[in-house]
């Protein structure tokens, strides 16, 4: 992608938005996955709401640790590629909706790498990025760096809950 130290047109401008979208969707994905799949190994008895909630909150930090770096690196890179290909097709066909359709389709294709897990993350990333793009704000690098606090705080809150339950309840 980088040729002789030059970045493709527009990548530097959209990268902060993509990083912010990855931070938001990465944390949200881990929480959703924790709620949908609170016990991936089938070891817990989830018959009560308390057990379900404890198991969900306990597994969220693990989901963040494994999914967030992938969403940040792979998701941002493939999202930029998807958007640039969508823009190219939109310009060539003179159809404004082509960019949205092509970009969305490529997000889905790139999201199929791990089937349902990565597909869900990819769709969530796409929706988050589109909502941010519609806002039409110019996203700054400082905002992108600050957005990294979202998954970190999510991880810390869940780990605090794990520590608290382990210390005081068990």
PDB file of C-alpha atoms in Angstrom:
ATOM      1  CA  UNK A   1       0.000   0.000   0.000  1.00  0.00           C
ATOM      2  CA  UNK A   2       2.851   2.369   0.724  1.00  0.00           C
ATOM      3  CA  UNK A   3       4.889   3.141  -2.356  1.00  0.00           C
ATOM      4  CA  UNK A   4       8.116   5.067  -1.886  1.00  0.00           C
ATOM      5  CA  UNK A   5       6.920   6.580   1.391  1.00  0.00           C
ATOM      6  CA  UNK A   6       3.665   7.941  -0.037  1.00  0.00           C
ATOM      7  CA  UNK A   7       0.264   6.993   1.289  1.00  0.00           C
ATOM      8  CA  UNK A   8      -2.708   6.554  -1.014  1.00  0.00           C
ATOM      9  CA  UNK A   9      -4.951   9.580  -1.317  1.00  0.00           C
ATOM     10  CA  UNK A  10      -7.369   9.946   1.564  1.00  0.00           C
ATOM     11  CA  UNK A  11      -6.022   7.149   3.799  1.00  0.00           C
ATOM     12  CA  UNK A  12      -4.428   9.525   6.311  1.00  0.00           C
ATOM     13  CA  UNK A  13      -7.708  11.454   6.587  1.00  0.00           C
ATOM     14  CA  UNK A  14      -9.884   8.396   7.264  1.00  0.00           C
ATOM     15  CA  UNK A  15      -7.488   6.455   9.492  1.00  0.00           C
ATOM     16  CA  UNK A  16      -8.457   8.260  12.736  1.00  0.00           C
ATOM     17  CA  UNK A  17     -12.137   7.532  12.015  1.00  0.00           C
ATOM     18  CA  UNK A  18     -11.346   3.875  11.362  1.00  0.00           C
ATOM     19  CA  UNK A  19      -9.390   3.602  14.627  1.00  0.00           C
ATOM     20  CA  UNK A  20     -12.248   5.179  16.575  1.00  0.00           C
ATOM     21  CA  UNK A  21     -14.732   2.837  14.864  1.00  0.00           C
ATOM     22  CA  UNK A  22     -12.514  -0.135  15.745  1.00  0.00           C
ATOM     23  CA  UNK A  23     -12.333   0.964  19.388  1.00  0.00           C
ATOM     24  CA  UNK A  24     -16.086   1.366  19.696  1.00  0.00           C
ATOM     25  CA  UNK A  25     -17.061  -1.734  17.734  1.00  0.00           C
ATOM     26  CA  UNK A  26     -14.305  -3.850  19.348  1.00  0.00           C
ATOM     27  CA  UNK A  27     -15.533  -3.135  22.866  1.00  0.00           C
ATOM     28  CA  UNK A  28     -19.166  -3.490  21.843  1.00  0.00           C
ATOM     29  CA  UNK A  29     -18.433  -6.770  20.036  1.00  0.00           C
ATOM     30  CA  UNK A  30     -16.774  -8.258  23.119  1.00  0.00           C
ATOM     31  CA  UNK A  31     -19.737  -7.277  25.301  1.00  0.00           C
ATOM     32  CA  UNK A  32     -22.268  -8.696  22.821  1.00  0.00           C
ATOM     33  CA  UNK A  33     -20.238 -11.883  22.435  1.00  0.00           C
ATOM     34  CA  UNK A  34     -20.015 -12.181  26.222  1.00  0.00           C
ATOM     35  CA  UNK A  35     -23.788 -11.882  26.499  1.00  0.00           C
ATOM     36  CA  UNK A  36     -24.493 -14.291  23.631  1.00  0.00           C
ATOM     37  CA  UNK A  37     -21.783 -16.827  24.468  1.00  0.00           C
ATOM     38  CA  UNK A  38     -21.084 -16.467  28.205  1.00  0.00           C
ATOM     39  CA  UNK A  39     -19.656 -19.959  28.589  1.00  0.00           C
ATOM     40  CA  UNK A  40     -17.747 -21.019  25.477  1.00  0.00           C
ATOM     41  CA  UNK A  41     -16.399 -24.161  27.144  1.00  0.00           C
ATOM     42  CA  UNK A  42     -19.675 -25.400  28.654  1.00  0.00           C
ATOM     43  CA  UNK A  43     -18.253 -25.690  32.182  1.00  0.00           C
ATOM     44  CA  UNK A  44     -20.682 -23.421  34.025  1.00  0.00           C
ATOM     45  CA  UNK A  45     -24.232 -23.975  35.193  1.00  0.00           C
ATOM     46  CA  UNK A  46     -26.070 -21.011  33.682  1.00  0.00           C
ATOM     47  CA  UNK A  47     -29.502 -21.864  35.048  1.00  0.00           C
ATOM     48  CA  UNK A  48     -29.748 -18.707  37.165  1.00  0.00           C
ATOM     49  CA  UNK A  49     -29.482 -15.112  36.017  1.00  0.00           C
ATOM     50  CA  UNK A  50     -26.701 -14.480  38.547  1.00  0.00           C
ATOM     51  CA  UNK A  51     -24.566 -17.305  37.107  1.00  0.00           C
ATOM     52  CA  UNK A  52     -25.267 -16.125  33.565  1.00  0.00           C
ATOM     53  CA  UNK A  53     -24.343 -12.517  34.359  1.00  0.00           C
ATOM     54  CA  UNK A  54     -21.210 -13.494  36.285  1.00  0.00           C
ATOM     55  CA  UNK A  55     -20.078 -15.786  33.493  1.00  0.00           C
ATOM     56  CA  UNK A  56     -20.788 -13.113  30.863  1.00  0.00           C
ATOM     57  CA  UNK A  57     -18.850 -10.386  32.643  1.00  0.00           C
ATOM     58  CA  UNK A  58     -16.013 -12.782  33.440  1.00  0.00           C
ATOM     59  CA  UNK A  59     -15.508 -13.820  29.796  1.00  0.00           C
ATOM     60  CA  UNK A  60     -15.703 -10.292  28.286  1.00  0.00           C
ATOM     61  CA  UNK A  61     -12.069  -9.387  29.164  1.00  0.00           C
ATOM     62  CA  UNK A  62     -10.890 -12.556  27.439  1.00  0.00           C
ATOM     63  CA  UNK A  63     -12.932 -11.729  24.347  1.00  0.00           C
ATOM     64  CA  UNK A  64     -11.497  -8.194  24.303  1.00  0.00           C
ATOM     65  CA  UNK A  65      -7.927  -9.464  24.641  1.00  0.00           C
ATOM     66  CA  UNK A  66      -8.283 -11.740  21.635  1.00  0.00           C
ATOM     67  CA  UNK A  67     -10.690  -9.853  19.381  1.00  0.00           C
ATOM     68  CA  UNK A  68      -9.676  -6.219  19.780  1.00  0.00           C
ATOM     69  CA  UNK A  69      -6.154  -6.488  18.307  1.00  0.00           C
ATOM     70  CA  UNK A  70      -7.566  -8.358  15.312  1.00  0.00           C
ATOM     71  CA  UNK A  71     -10.329  -5.797  14.834  1.00  0.00           C
ATOM     72  CA  UNK A  72      -7.810  -2.977  15.161  1.00  0.00           C
ATOM     73  CA  UNK A  73      -5.260  -4.356  12.694  1.00  0.00           C
ATOM     74  CA  UNK A  74      -7.179  -6.587  10.273  1.00  0.00           C
ATOM     75  CA  UNK A  75     -10.468  -4.699  10.557  1.00  0.00           C
ATOM     76  CA  UNK A  76      -9.022  -1.245   9.961  1.00  0.00           C
ATOM     77  CA  UNK A  77      -6.875  -2.425   7.032  1.00  0.00           C
ATOM     78  CA  UNK A  78      -9.677  -4.309   5.286  1.00  0.00           C
ATOM     79  CA  UNK A  79     -12.142  -1.501   5.970  1.00  0.00           C
ATOM     80  CA  UNK A  80      -9.855   0.998   4.265  1.00  0.00           C
ATOM     81  CA  UNK A  81      -9.480  -1.363   1.309  1.00  0.00           C
ATOM     82  CA  UNK A  82     -13.251  -1.886   1.161  1.00  0.00           C
ATOM     83  CA  UNK A  83     -13.968   1.839   1.234  1.00  0.00           C
ATOM     84  CA  UNK A  84     -11.350   2.664  -1.392  1.00  0.00           C
ATOM     85  CA  UNK A  85     -12.604  -0.073  -3.746  1.00  0.00           C
ATOM     86  CA  UNK A  86     -16.167   1.150  -3.144  1.00  0.00           C
ATOM     87  CA  UNK A  87     -15.150   4.728  -3.961  1.00  0.00           C
ATOM     88  CA  UNK A  88     -13.387   3.552  -7.122  1.00  0.00           C
ATOM     89  CA  UNK A  89     -16.452   1.614  -8.312  1.00  0.00           C
ATOM     90  CA  UNK A  90     -18.710   4.544  -7.440  1.00  0.00           C
ATOM     91  CA  UNK A  91     -16.603   6.948  -9.498  1.00  0.00           C
ATOM     92  CA  UNK A  92     -16.363   4.548 -12.456  1.00  0.00           C
ATOM     93  CA  UNK A  93     -20.092   3.755 -12.515  1.00  0.00           C
ATOM     94  CA  UNK A  94     -21.205   7.294 -11.652  1.00  0.00           C
ATOM     95  CA  UNK A  95     -23.551   5.708  -9.082  1.00  0.00           C
ATOM     96  CA  UNK A  96     -23.339   7.120  -5.560  1.00  0.00           C
ATOM     97  CA  UNK A  97     -24.970   4.090  -3.884  1.00  0.00           C
ATOM     98  CA  UNK A  98     -22.378   1.762  -5.428  1.00  0.00           C
ATOM     99  CA  UNK A  99     -19.823   2.869  -2.837  1.00  0.00           C
ATOM    100  CA  UNK A 100     -22.042   1.801   0.052  1.00  0.00           C
ATOM    101  CA  UNK A 101     -23.019  -1.498  -1.564  1.00  0.00           C
ATOM    102  CA  UNK A 102     -19.511  -2.477  -2.662  1.00  0.00           C
ATOM    103  CA  UNK A 103     -17.953  -1.431   0.631  1.00  0.00           C
ATOM    104  CA  UNK A 104     -20.606  -3.303   2.620  1.00  0.00           C
ATOM    105  CA  UNK A 105     -20.194  -6.420   0.481  1.00  0.00           C
ATOM    106  CA  UNK A 106     -16.413  -6.346   0.889  1.00  0.00           C
ATOM    107  CA  UNK A 107     -16.774  -5.902   4.666  1.00  0.00           C
ATOM    108  CA  UNK A 108     -18.892  -9.059   4.659  1.00  0.00           C
ATOM    109  CA  UNK A 109     -16.413 -10.957   2.459  1.00  0.00           C
ATOM    110  CA  UNK A 110     -13.450  -9.929   4.623  1.00  0.00           C
ATOM    111  CA  UNK A 111     -15.531 -10.728   7.708  1.00  0.00           C
ATOM    112  CA  UNK A 112     -16.051 -14.330   6.668  1.00  0.00           C
ATOM    113  CA  UNK A 113     -12.508 -15.297   7.707  1.00  0.00           C
ATOM    114  CA  UNK A 114     -13.733 -16.878  10.982  1.00  0.00           C
ATOM    115  CA  UNK A 115     -17.372 -17.259   9.915  1.00  0.00           C
ATOM    116  CA  UNK A 116     -19.956 -16.042  12.460  1.00  0.00           C
ATOM    117  CA  UNK A 117     -17.574 -14.485  14.958  1.00  0.00           C
ATOM    118  CA  UNK A 118     -15.659 -12.334  12.545  1.00  0.00           C
ATOM    119  CA  UNK A 119     -18.714 -11.696  10.385  1.00  0.00           C
ATOM    120  CA  UNK A 120     -20.509 -10.188  13.379  1.00  0.00           C
ATOM    121  CA  UNK A 121     -17.492  -8.034  14.192  1.00  0.00           C
ATOM    122  CA  UNK A 122     -17.200  -6.952  10.562  1.00  0.00           C
ATOM    123  CA  UNK A 123     -20.842  -5.911  10.294  1.00  0.00           C
ATOM    124  CA  UNK A 124     -20.648  -4.085  13.610  1.00  0.00           C
ATOM    125  CA  UNK A 125     -17.479  -2.296  12.459  1.00  0.00           C
ATOM    126  CA  UNK A 126     -19.138  -1.336   9.157  1.00  0.00           C
ATOM    127  CA  UNK A 127     -22.243   0.065  10.884  1.00  0.00           C
ATOM    128  CA  UNK A 128     -20.161   1.995  13.437  1.00  0.00           C
ATOM    129  CA  UNK A 129     -17.939   3.442  10.713  1.00  0.00           C
ATOM    130  CA  UNK A 130     -20.920   4.431   8.542  1.00  0.00           C
ATOM    131  CA  UNK A 131     -22.659   6.194  11.429  1.00  0.00           C
ATOM    132  CA  UNK A 132     -19.450   8.111  12.101  1.00  0.00           C
ATOM    133  CA  UNK A 133     -19.029   8.936   8.401  1.00  0.00           C
ATOM    134  CA  UNK A 134     -22.600  10.264   8.214  1.00  0.00           C
ATOM    135  CA  UNK A 135     -21.794  12.627  11.093  1.00  0.00           C
ATOM    136  CA  UNK A 136     -19.386  14.222   8.613  1.00  0.00           C
ATOM    137  CA  UNK A 137     -16.934  15.276  11.312  1.00  0.00           C
ATOM    138  CA  UNK A 138     -13.231  15.527  10.711  1.00  0.00           C
ATOM    139  CA  UNK A 139     -11.754  13.062  13.156  1.00  0.00           C
ATOM    140  CA  UNK A 140      -8.414  13.987  14.665  1.00  0.00           C
ATOM    141  CA  UNK A 141      -5.515  11.756  15.690  1.00  0.00           C
ATOM    142  CA  UNK A 142      -5.879  12.779  19.332  1.00  0.00           C
ATOM    143  CA  UNK A 143      -9.462  11.535  19.254  1.00  0.00           C
ATOM    144  CA  UNK A 144      -8.266   8.242  17.780  1.00  0.00           C
ATOM    145  CA  UNK A 145      -5.715   7.830  20.567  1.00  0.00           C
ATOM    146  CA  UNK A 146      -8.309   8.754  23.208  1.00  0.00           C
ATOM    147  CA  UNK A 147     -10.755   6.225  21.740  1.00  0.00           C
ATOM    148  CA  UNK A 148      -8.381   3.439  22.717  1.00  0.00           C
ATOM    149  CA  UNK A 149      -9.591   4.067  26.267  1.00  0.00           C
ATOM    150  CA  UNK A 150     -12.988   2.552  25.355  1.00  0.00           C
ATOM    151  CA  UNK A 151     -11.841  -1.091  25.110  1.00  0.00           C
ATOM    152  CA  UNK A 152      -9.323  -0.527  27.899  1.00  0.00           C
ATOM    153  CA  UNK A 153     -11.990   0.819  30.270  1.00  0.00           C
ATOM    154  CA  UNK A 154     -14.355  -1.983  29.281  1.00  0.00           C
ATOM    155  CA  UNK A 155     -11.618  -4.488  30.089  1.00  0.00           C
ATOM    156  CA  UNK A 156     -10.761  -2.775  33.399  1.00  0.00           C
ATOM    157  CA  UNK A 157     -14.396  -2.571  34.531  1.00  0.00           C
ATOM    158  CA  UNK A 158     -14.993  -6.247  33.760  1.00  0.00           C
ATOM    159  CA  UNK A 159     -11.721  -7.276  35.390  1.00  0.00           C
ATOM    160  CA  UNK A 160     -12.632  -5.170  38.427  1.00  0.00           C
ATOM    161  CA  UNK A 161     -15.909  -7.044  38.628  1.00  0.00           C
ATOM    162  CA  UNK A 162     -14.049 -10.367  38.350  1.00  0.00           C
ATOM    163  CA  UNK A 163     -11.634  -9.321  41.091  1.00  0.00           C
ATOM    164  CA  UNK A 164     -14.470  -8.040  43.298  1.00  0.00           C
ATOM    165  CA  UNK A 165     -16.545 -11.217  42.970  1.00  0.00           C
ATOM    166  CA  UNK A 166     -13.500 -13.398  43.550  1.00  0.00           C
ATOM    167  CA  UNK A 167     -12.445 -11.397  46.617  1.00  0.00           C
ATOM    168  CA  UNK A 168     -15.779 -10.766  48.299  1.00  0.00           C
ATOM    169  CA  UNK A 169     -18.321 -13.260  46.994  1.00  0.00           C
ATOM    170  CA  UNK A 170     -16.400 -16.509  46.540  1.00  0.00           C
TER     171      UNK A 170
END
